mmCIF file of C-alpha atoms and ligand atoms in Angstrom:
data_model
loop_
_atom_site.group_PDB
_atom_site.id
_atom_site.type_symbol
_atom_site.label_atom_id
_atom_site.label_comp_id
_atom_site.label_asym_id
_atom_site.label_seq_id
_atom_site.Cartn_x
_atom_site.Cartn_y
_atom_site.Cartn_z
ATOM 1 C CA MET A 1 84.351 11.077 175.602
ATOM 2 C CA LYS A 2 84.335 10.194 179.072
ATOM 3 C CA ALA A 3 84.839 6.849 180.433
ATOM 4 C CA VAL A 4 85.654 4.943 184.315
ATOM 5 C CA VAL A 5 88.937 4.105 183.553
ATOM 6 C CA TYR A 6 91.209 1.602 186.191
ATOM 7 C CA ASP A 7 94.592 2.276 186.809
ATOM 8 C CA ALA A 8 94.643 -0.793 188.683
ATOM 9 C CA PRO A 9 92.258 -3.077 191.163
ATOM 10 C CA ARG A 10 89.735 -0.918 193.038
ATOM 11 C CA SER A 11 91.491 2.721 191.667
ATOM 12 C CA PHE A 12 89.955 3.990 188.981
ATOM 13 C CA THR A 13 88.648 7.505 188.411
ATOM 14 C CA ILE A 14 86.023 8.519 184.919
ATOM 15 C CA ARG A 15 88.214 11.180 182.888
ATOM 16 C CA GLU A 16 88.698 11.969 179.727
ATOM 17 C CA VAL A 17 90.069 10.109 177.495
ATOM 18 C CA PRO A 18 90.629 9.757 173.451
ATOM 19 C CA THR A 19 87.068 9.135 171.267
ATOM 20 C CA PRO A 20 87.867 5.798 169.291
ATOM 21 C CA ASP A 21 87.460 5.728 165.849
ATOM 22 C CA PRO A 22 86.239 2.731 164.032
ATOM 23 C CA GLY A 23 88.006 1.333 161.784
ATOM 24 C CA PRO A 24 88.041 -1.627 158.804
ATOM 25 C CA GLY A 25 85.479 -3.539 160.082
ATOM 26 C CA GLU A 26 84.095 -2.145 163.060
ATOM 27 C CA VAL A 27 81.509 -0.514 164.200
ATOM 28 C CA ARG A 28 81.645 2.398 166.923
ATOM 29 C CA VAL A 29 78.253 2.899 169.000
ATOM 30 C CA ARG A 30 77.097 5.178 171.363
ATOM 31 C CA VAL A 31 76.835 4.108 174.030
ATOM 32 C CA ARG A 32 72.974 5.021 175.774
ATOM 33 C CA GLN A 33 72.759 2.782 178.580
ATOM 34 C CA THR A 34 74.815 -0.625 180.254
ATOM 35 C CA GLY A 35 73.695 -2.756 183.057
ATOM 36 C CA ILE A 36 76.450 -2.926 185.819
ATOM 37 C CA CYS A 37 77.075 -7.358 186.083
ATOM 38 C CA GLY A 38 77.914 -9.290 189.429
ATOM 39 C CA THR A 39 81.306 -9.485 187.793
ATOM 40 C CA ASP A 40 81.459 -5.804 188.157
ATOM 41 C CA LEU A 41 82.608 -5.855 191.107
ATOM 42 C CA HIS A 42 84.850 -8.715 190.817
ATOM 43 C CA ILE A 43 86.219 -7.112 188.162
ATOM 44 C CA HIS A 44 86.905 -3.883 190.289
ATOM 45 C CA ASN A 45 88.654 -6.023 192.504
ATOM 46 C CA GLY A 46 91.234 -7.482 190.411
ATOM 47 C CA LYS A 47 89.680 -10.837 189.505
ATOM 48 C CA PHE A 48 87.939 -12.034 186.617
ATOM 49 C CA PHE A 49 90.225 -12.076 184.119
ATOM 50 C CA ALA A 50 90.844 -8.283 184.668
ATOM 51 C CA GLU A 51 93.106 -6.724 183.007
ATOM 52 C CA PHE A 52 94.951 -3.149 183.753
ATOM 53 C CA PRO A 53 94.374 0.033 182.233
ATOM 54 C CA LEU A 54 90.480 -0.801 181.878
ATOM 55 C CA THR A 55 86.821 0.402 181.261
ATOM 56 C CA PRO A 56 84.784 -1.885 182.899
ATOM 57 C CA GLY A 57 80.752 -2.421 181.235
ATOM 58 C CA HIS A 58 80.224 -5.357 179.156
ATOM 59 C CA GLU A 59 76.155 -4.934 178.802
ATOM 60 C CA LEU A 60 74.788 -2.351 176.787
ATOM 61 C CA VAL A 61 72.878 -1.309 174.779
ATOM 62 C CA GLY A 62 73.123 1.884 172.565
ATOM 63 C CA PRO A 63 72.396 3.710 168.403
ATOM 64 C CA VAL A 64 75.362 3.029 166.243
ATOM 65 C CA ASP A 65 77.243 6.100 165.617
ATOM 66 C CA ALA A 66 80.465 5.392 162.907
ATOM 67 C CA LEU A 67 80.983 2.951 160.625
ATOM 68 C CA GLY A 68 83.857 1.783 159.214
ATOM 69 C CA ASP A 69 85.236 0.075 156.225
ATOM 70 C CA GLY A 70 82.910 -2.367 154.711
ATOM 71 C CA THR A 71 80.449 -2.403 158.025
ATOM 72 C CA GLY A 72 77.776 -0.382 156.319
ATOM 73 C CA ASP A 73 76.365 -1.404 153.468
ATOM 74 C CA GLY A 74 75.543 -4.851 152.140
ATOM 75 C CA THR A 75 72.735 -8.034 153.287
ATOM 76 C CA ASP A 76 73.927 -7.323 157.054
ATOM 77 C CA GLY A 77 75.807 -4.214 157.590
ATOM 78 C CA PHE A 78 74.456 -1.628 160.048
ATOM 79 C CA ARG A 79 72.958 2.323 159.781
ATOM 80 C CA VAL A 80 73.631 4.674 161.905
ATOM 81 C CA GLY A 81 71.174 5.476 164.261
ATOM 82 C CA GLU A 82 70.305 1.752 164.043
ATOM 83 C CA PHE A 83 70.333 0.346 167.752
ATOM 84 C CA VAL A 84 72.679 -2.827 168.995
ATOM 85 C CA SER A 85 73.928 -4.172 171.706
ATOM 86 C CA VAL A 86 77.182 -6.086 171.228
ATOM 87 C CA ASN A 87 78.392 -10.135 172.532
ATOM 88 C CA PRO A 88 81.467 -8.780 174.764
ATOM 89 C CA ASN A 89 82.830 -12.618 174.247
ATOM 90 C CA MET A 90 85.910 -12.724 171.283
ATOM 91 C CA ASN A 91 87.791 -16.204 170.830
ATOM 92 C CA CYS A 92 90.884 -16.367 169.090
ATOM 93 C CA GLY A 93 90.365 -18.330 165.891
ATOM 94 C CA HIS A 94 93.678 -20.085 165.731
ATOM 95 C CA CYS A 95 93.740 -21.983 169.060
ATOM 96 C CA GLU A 96 93.050 -25.865 169.755
ATOM 97 C CA TYR A 97 89.667 -25.329 170.886
ATOM 98 C CA CYS A 98 88.769 -22.741 168.319
ATOM 99 C CA ARG A 99 89.549 -25.359 165.784
ATOM 100 C CA THR A 100 87.217 -28.270 167.451
ATOM 101 C CA GLY A 101 84.546 -26.354 167.651
ATOM 102 C CA HIS A 102 84.139 -24.738 171.023
ATOM 103 C CA PRO A 103 85.094 -21.319 170.856
ATOM 104 C CA LEU A 104 83.820 -20.768 174.649
ATOM 105 C CA LEU A 105 86.410 -22.251 175.526
ATOM 106 C CA CYS A 106 88.882 -21.152 173.292
ATOM 107 C CA ALA A 107 92.590 -20.298 175.095
ATOM 108 C CA ASN A 108 92.499 -16.891 174.574
ATOM 109 C CA LEU A 109 89.325 -15.772 175.400
ATOM 110 C CA LYS A 110 88.772 -11.716 175.928
ATOM 111 C CA GLY A 111 86.334 -10.027 177.227
ATOM 112 C CA LEU A 112 84.908 -6.658 176.405
ATOM 113 C CA GLY A 113 84.896 -4.688 179.288
ATOM 114 C CA THR A 114 87.584 -7.084 181.114
ATOM 115 C CA ASN A 115 90.428 -7.137 178.729
ATOM 116 C CA TRP A 116 89.291 -5.437 176.296
ATOM 117 C CA PRO A 117 87.801 -1.856 176.304
ATOM 118 C CA GLY A 118 84.196 -1.463 177.401
ATOM 119 C CA SER A 119 81.184 0.384 177.811
ATOM 120 C CA PHE A 120 81.194 2.633 181.414
ATOM 121 C CA ALA A 121 81.836 5.178 178.714
ATOM 122 C CA GLU A 122 80.127 7.513 176.456
ATOM 123 C CA TYR A 123 82.346 5.463 173.241
ATOM 124 C CA VAL A 124 82.768 1.313 172.095
ATOM 125 C CA VAL A 125 84.180 0.744 168.795
ATOM 126 C CA VAL A 126 83.717 -3.150 168.411
ATOM 127 C CA PRO A 127 83.934 -5.087 165.267
ATOM 128 C CA ALA A 128 81.546 -6.069 163.422
ATOM 129 C CA ASN A 129 80.973 -9.786 163.835
ATOM 130 C CA LEU A 130 80.052 -8.663 167.522
ATOM 131 C CA VAL A 131 77.022 -6.389 166.970
ATOM 132 C CA PHE A 132 73.644 -7.214 166.976
ATOM 133 C CA SER A 133 70.506 -5.341 165.828
ATOM 134 C CA VAL A 134 68.016 -4.803 168.692
ATOM 135 C CA ASP A 135 65.918 -2.321 166.771
ATOM 136 C CA GLY A 136 62.444 -1.518 167.996
ATOM 137 C CA ILE A 137 62.549 -3.637 171.465
ATOM 138 C CA ASP A 138 62.859 -0.844 174.530
ATOM 139 C CA PRO A 139 66.245 -0.385 175.108
ATOM 140 C CA ASP A 140 65.720 -0.494 178.764
ATOM 141 C CA THR A 141 64.973 -5.211 177.886
ATOM 142 C CA SER A 142 67.391 -4.800 175.505
ATOM 143 C CA VAL A 143 69.983 -3.954 177.682
ATOM 144 C CA PHE A 144 69.430 -7.427 179.221
ATOM 145 C CA THR A 145 70.565 -9.134 176.077
ATOM 146 C CA GLU A 146 74.191 -9.993 176.989
ATOM 147 C CA PRO A 147 73.351 -11.899 181.002
ATOM 148 C CA THR A 148 69.516 -12.943 178.885
ATOM 149 C CA ALA A 149 72.616 -14.392 176.246
ATOM 150 C CA CYS A 150 74.513 -16.210 179.599
ATOM 151 C CA ALA A 151 71.330 -17.627 180.087
ATOM 152 C CA MET A 152 70.376 -19.116 177.123
ATOM 153 C CA HIS A 153 73.877 -20.899 177.033
ATOM 154 C CA GLY A 154 73.039 -22.011 180.480
ATOM 155 C CA VAL A 155 69.817 -24.022 179.486
ATOM 156 C CA GLU A 156 71.454 -24.929 176.182
ATOM 157 C CA THR A 157 74.353 -26.661 178.774
ATOM 158 C CA LEU A 158 71.227 -28.157 180.659
ATOM 159 C CA SER A 159 69.421 -29.947 178.057
ATOM 160 C CA PRO A 160 65.828 -29.983 180.087
ATOM 161 C CA ARG A 161 64.105 -32.992 179.737
ATOM 162 C CA PRO A 162 60.520 -32.810 179.665
ATOM 163 C CA GLY A 163 58.455 -33.052 182.568
ATOM 164 C CA THR A 164 61.499 -32.067 184.629
ATOM 165 C CA SER A 165 61.829 -29.987 188.148
ATOM 166 C CA ALA A 166 64.103 -27.412 188.434
ATOM 167 C CA LEU A 167 65.403 -25.617 191.605
ATOM 168 C CA VAL A 168 67.225 -22.639 191.412
ATOM 169 C CA PHE A 169 69.087 -21.161 193.494
ATOM 170 C CA GLY A 170 69.594 -17.146 193.454
ATOM 171 C CA ALA A 171 66.866 -14.729 191.886
ATOM 172 C CA GLY A 172 69.010 -11.826 190.944
ATOM 173 C CA PRO A 173 68.922 -10.849 186.979
ATOM 174 C CA THR A 174 70.305 -13.407 185.505
ATOM 175 C CA GLY A 175 68.982 -16.449 188.039
ATOM 176 C CA LEU A 176 65.592 -15.010 187.779
ATOM 177 C CA LEU A 177 66.831 -15.180 183.583
ATOM 178 C CA LEU A 178 67.479 -18.426 183.653
ATOM 179 C CA SER A 179 64.140 -19.247 185.343
ATOM 180 C CA GLN A 180 62.137 -18.538 183.135
ATOM 181 C CA LEU A 181 64.358 -20.054 180.189
ATOM 182 C CA ILE A 182 64.240 -23.693 182.162
ATOM 183 C CA ALA A 183 60.297 -23.695 181.967
ATOM 184 C CA CYS A 184 60.263 -22.430 178.248
ATOM 185 C CA GLY A 185 62.936 -24.936 177.677
ATOM 186 C CA GLY A 186 60.602 -27.930 179.106
ATOM 187 C CA ALA A 187 60.524 -28.197 182.077
ATOM 188 C CA ALA A 188 57.016 -28.470 184.620
ATOM 189 C CA SER A 189 58.095 -26.516 187.054
ATOM 190 C CA VAL A 190 60.727 -24.174 188.213
ATOM 191 C CA THR A 191 61.316 -23.001 192.394
ATOM 192 C CA VAL A 192 63.369 -19.704 192.536
ATOM 193 C CA ALA A 193 65.388 -20.098 196.332
ATOM 194 C CA ALA A 194 66.245 -16.473 197.529
ATOM 195 C CA SER A 195 67.038 -14.662 200.966
ATOM 196 C CA SER A 196 66.013 -11.289 199.674
ATOM 197 C CA ALA A 197 61.990 -11.058 199.791
ATOM 198 C CA PHE A 198 61.706 -8.376 197.522
ATOM 199 C CA LYS A 199 63.260 -10.322 195.193
ATOM 200 C CA LEU A 200 61.115 -13.156 194.953
ATOM 201 C CA LYS A 201 58.309 -11.139 194.732
ATOM 202 C CA ARG A 202 59.786 -9.809 191.137
ATOM 203 C CA ALA A 203 60.520 -13.921 190.358
ATOM 204 C CA GLU A 204 56.682 -14.312 191.402
ATOM 205 C CA SER A 205 55.231 -11.217 188.991
ATOM 206 C CA LEU A 206 57.578 -12.670 186.045
ATOM 207 C CA GLY A 207 55.942 -16.371 186.232
ATOM 208 C CA ILE A 208 57.998 -18.669 188.191
ATOM 209 C CA ASP A 209 56.022 -21.303 189.508
ATOM 210 C CA THR A 210 57.227 -21.852 193.032
ATOM 211 C CA THR A 211 59.016 -19.192 195.028
ATOM 212 C CA PHE A 212 61.257 -19.695 198.646
ATOM 213 C CA LEU A 213 63.033 -17.359 201.228
ATOM 214 C CA MET A 214 65.952 -18.898 202.219
ATOM 215 C CA ASP A 215 67.429 -17.909 205.861
ATOM 216 C CA ARG A 216 70.727 -18.120 204.576
ATOM 217 C CA ALA A 217 71.856 -18.574 208.222
ATOM 218 C CA ASP A 218 70.726 -22.051 208.254
ATOM 219 C CA LEU A 219 70.949 -23.203 204.825
ATOM 220 C CA ALA A 220 70.528 -27.152 206.124
ATOM 221 C CA GLY A 221 67.017 -26.422 207.273
ATOM 222 C CA ASP A 222 66.594 -24.493 204.106
ATOM 223 C CA ALA A 223 67.832 -27.465 202.397
ATOM 224 C CA ALA A 224 65.511 -29.618 204.339
ATOM 225 C CA LYS A 225 62.615 -27.630 203.696
ATOM 226 C CA LEU A 226 63.156 -27.596 200.063
ATOM 227 C CA LYS A 227 63.631 -31.239 200.016
ATOM 228 C CA ALA A 228 60.512 -31.781 201.678
ATOM 229 C CA ALA A 229 58.437 -29.106 199.793
ATOM 230 C CA SER A 230 59.379 -31.653 196.576
ATOM 231 C CA GLY A 231 59.248 -34.882 197.159
ATOM 232 C CA GLY A 232 62.623 -35.631 197.692
ATOM 233 C CA GLY A 233 64.314 -33.572 195.614
ATOM 234 C CA TYR A 234 64.243 -31.824 191.759
ATOM 235 C CA ASP A 235 65.472 -33.332 188.357
ATOM 236 C CA ILE A 236 67.496 -29.698 187.999
ATOM 237 C CA VAL A 237 69.616 -27.729 190.855
ATOM 238 C CA VAL A 238 70.963 -24.443 189.387
ATOM 239 C CA ASP A 239 73.038 -22.488 191.468
ATOM 240 C CA ALA A 240 72.831 -18.970 190.333
ATOM 241 C CA THR A 241 74.227 -17.507 194.124
ATOM 242 C CA GLY A 242 77.966 -17.635 193.544
ATOM 243 C CA SER A 243 78.206 -18.973 197.192
ATOM 244 C CA ALA A 244 80.296 -21.952 197.966
ATOM 245 C CA ALA A 245 78.316 -22.533 200.921
ATOM 246 C CA VAL A 246 74.626 -22.469 198.476
ATOM 247 C CA SER A 247 76.592 -24.762 195.808
ATOM 248 C CA GLU A 248 77.055 -27.455 198.425
ATOM 249 C CA GLN A 249 73.884 -27.854 199.147
ATOM 250 C CA CYS A 250 72.871 -28.439 195.570
ATOM 251 C CA VAL A 251 74.360 -32.874 195.364
ATOM 252 C CA PRO A 252 71.751 -33.440 197.787
ATOM 253 C CA LEU A 253 69.217 -31.898 196.385
ATOM 254 C CA THR A 254 69.106 -33.510 193.266
ATOM 255 C CA ARG A 255 66.451 -36.582 192.278
ATOM 256 C CA ASN A 256 68.762 -40.266 191.182
ATOM 257 C CA GLY A 257 69.701 -39.015 187.550
ATOM 258 C CA GLY A 258 69.643 -35.806 188.025
ATOM 259 C CA THR A 259 71.819 -32.622 187.182
ATOM 260 C CA VAL A 260 73.726 -29.455 188.859
ATOM 261 C CA MET A 261 74.477 -26.203 187.437
ATOM 262 C CA PHE A 262 77.326 -24.169 188.773
ATOM 263 C CA TYR A 263 76.600 -20.759 187.248
ATOM 264 C CA GLY A 264 77.229 -17.919 189.881
ATOM 265 C CA VAL A 265 80.492 -17.094 189.844
ATOM 266 C CA THR A 266 81.897 -18.018 193.215
ATOM 267 C CA GLU A 267 86.090 -16.687 194.409
ATOM 268 C CA PRO A 268 88.556 -18.710 192.331
ATOM 269 C CA GLU A 269 89.599 -20.538 195.252
ATOM 270 C CA ASP A 270 86.426 -21.610 197.095
ATOM 271 C CA LEU A 271 85.432 -25.431 197.264
ATOM 272 C CA VAL A 272 82.828 -27.397 198.378
ATOM 273 C CA SER A 273 82.618 -30.771 199.476
ATOM 274 C CA VAL A 274 80.764 -33.656 197.007
ATOM 275 C CA SER A 275 80.519 -37.566 197.837
ATOM 276 C CA PRO A 276 81.853 -38.893 195.711
ATOM 277 C CA TYR A 277 79.866 -42.479 196.483
ATOM 278 C CA ASP A 278 76.462 -40.109 196.698
ATOM 279 C CA VAL A 279 77.327 -38.598 192.952
ATOM 280 C CA PHE A 280 78.434 -42.546 191.891
ATOM 281 C CA ARG A 281 75.475 -44.873 193.278
ATOM 282 C CA ARG A 282 72.477 -41.713 192.104
ATOM 283 C CA GLU A 283 74.504 -41.227 188.598
ATOM 284 C CA ILE A 284 74.775 -37.084 188.765
ATOM 285 C CA THR A 285 75.701 -35.465 186.638
ATOM 286 C CA ILE A 286 77.499 -32.175 187.065
ATOM 287 C CA LYS A 287 78.246 -29.208 184.968
ATOM 288 C CA GLY A 288 79.089 -25.643 184.817
ATOM 289 C CA SER A 289 77.903 -22.790 182.464
ATOM 290 C CA PHE A 290 80.298 -20.002 181.480
ATOM 291 C CA ALA A 291 78.784 -16.647 179.991
ATOM 292 C CA GLU A 292 78.417 -17.692 176.053
ATOM 293 C CA ILE A 293 79.800 -16.294 172.809
ATOM 294 C CA ASN A 294 77.191 -17.332 170.007
ATOM 295 C CA SER A 295 73.518 -16.885 172.351
ATOM 296 C CA PHE A 296 72.618 -13.707 170.816
ATOM 297 C CA PRO A 297 70.485 -14.108 168.475
ATOM 298 C CA ALA A 298 68.449 -16.717 170.388
ATOM 299 C CA ALA A 299 68.841 -14.086 173.347
ATOM 300 C CA ILE A 300 67.084 -11.378 171.337
ATOM 301 C CA ALA A 301 64.761 -13.309 169.989
ATOM 302 C CA ALA A 302 63.503 -14.036 173.284
ATOM 303 C CA LEU A 303 63.474 -10.482 174.723
ATOM 304 C CA ARG A 304 61.323 -10.003 171.161
ATOM 305 C CA THR A 305 58.814 -12.055 172.256
ATOM 306 C CA GLY A 306 58.206 -11.655 175.827
ATOM 307 C CA ARG A 307 59.581 -15.447 176.607
ATOM 308 C CA ALA A 308 62.048 -13.809 178.813
ATOM 309 C CA ARG A 309 60.302 -10.796 180.310
ATOM 310 C CA THR A 310 62.273 -8.042 182.424
ATOM 311 C CA GLU A 311 59.643 -5.901 183.605
ATOM 312 C CA GLY A 312 60.699 -4.761 186.890
ATOM 313 C CA LEU A 313 64.088 -5.717 186.946
ATOM 314 C CA ILE A 314 65.870 -2.300 186.862
ATOM 315 C CA THR A 315 65.326 -0.541 190.462
ATOM 316 C CA HIS A 316 68.215 1.766 189.469
ATOM 317 C CA ARG A 317 70.064 4.991 187.785
ATOM 318 C CA PHE A 318 73.019 6.171 187.825
ATOM 319 C CA PRO A 319 75.156 9.019 185.582
ATOM 320 C CA LEU A 320 78.093 7.806 184.633
ATOM 321 C CA ASP A 321 79.612 10.507 186.449
ATOM 322 C CA ASP A 322 78.384 8.144 190.325
ATOM 323 C CA TYR A 323 80.273 4.880 189.076
ATOM 324 C CA ALA A 324 81.783 4.577 192.266
ATOM 325 C CA ASP A 325 77.463 5.357 194.241
ATOM 326 C CA ALA A 326 76.739 2.032 191.904
ATOM 327 C CA LEU A 327 79.105 0.337 193.062
ATOM 328 C CA ASP A 328 78.474 0.926 196.910
ATOM 329 C CA ALA A 329 74.197 0.127 195.835
ATOM 330 C CA LEU A 330 75.708 -2.707 194.166
ATOM 331 C CA ARG A 331 77.639 -4.232 197.022
ATOM 332 C CA SER A 332 75.156 -2.834 200.251
ATOM 333 C CA ASP A 333 71.849 -1.735 198.939
ATOM 334 C CA ARG A 334 69.140 -4.780 199.731
ATOM 335 C CA THR A 335 67.032 -2.771 197.479
ATOM 336 C CA VAL A 336 69.020 -3.129 194.507
ATOM 337 C CA HIS A 337 68.294 -5.502 191.109
ATOM 338 C CA LYS A 338 69.277 -4.516 188.143
ATOM 339 C CA ILE A 339 71.479 -0.993 188.566
ATOM 340 C CA ILE A 340 71.782 0.906 185.098
ATOM 341 C CA ILE A 341 74.675 3.367 184.020
ATOM 342 C CA GLU A 342 73.200 5.669 181.734
ATOM 343 C CA CYS A 343 75.768 7.478 179.537
HETATM 344 ZN ZN1 ZN B 1 76.823 -9.619 182.753
HETATM 345 ZN ZN1 ZN B 2 91.035 -19.242 170.893
#
């Protein structure tokens, strides 16, 4: 089969590799398409737990192609041809965190496309317990299962009180999925702030209440305008840009007793300054939300019913052979929203 194979950071080829066979308890999926994620750029640069050699890719959808022993019978078995998505996150089951009910915090967490062969390839073989049926959902929608699951986990982390106001920085696909789900989760209003007018247009078409066009060169000015527009701040402020400079605006924009959530992926060495006095005096809660591990069923349900909408988010498609062009587009093309790699 054909696959993107990295031998080292920034060094990959698209080449023939042996097609993997499913062992007992495993399923082989013929990859129809895989979304490119911001983390794929971090992985390209050797960050985000990447281990080489590596085939990246973790936002896949495709039909079941072959069934290992014990995966095709019984009530929760799969059938060949059934469309599925794959949860990329695998916990070990035996570390202190797993054994105390916190699998996402697993000390030995593995990720498909990070330190396990991913889906920028024609086939993937995965344990059946990571496989979820998305039969009957348009593959251009179900390809968003993983980012929607991350957004679901973000909403679980936030647990918004009914009637709250929320501000989300960032209008990328995950930012817009998270914003929609925060609204479903009981927020009375959601504002999305971003520096791309075309992404904000998409936000409006997906039903986001209010959008705000940022001037990234004057973040202090942006923050002052947002504070004035909201009448003093927001109950929930989320950074979904992964920019430390934007993250730094979050605490001052939060209302007394409110919650800040860091959701975008910054560089590990990035730092932000926060006034501990302000956090203390105004009882601000600061949370992190990382990936997800058990949110696939909720995400698939939300995509099925249209609670999480994805229309128009896919702007670019590349064949597997043009993976380098796709990465270039992700880096520098301002008209990119979601890029799909077709296998
Ligand atoms: Zn992703
Ligand atoms: Zn573990």
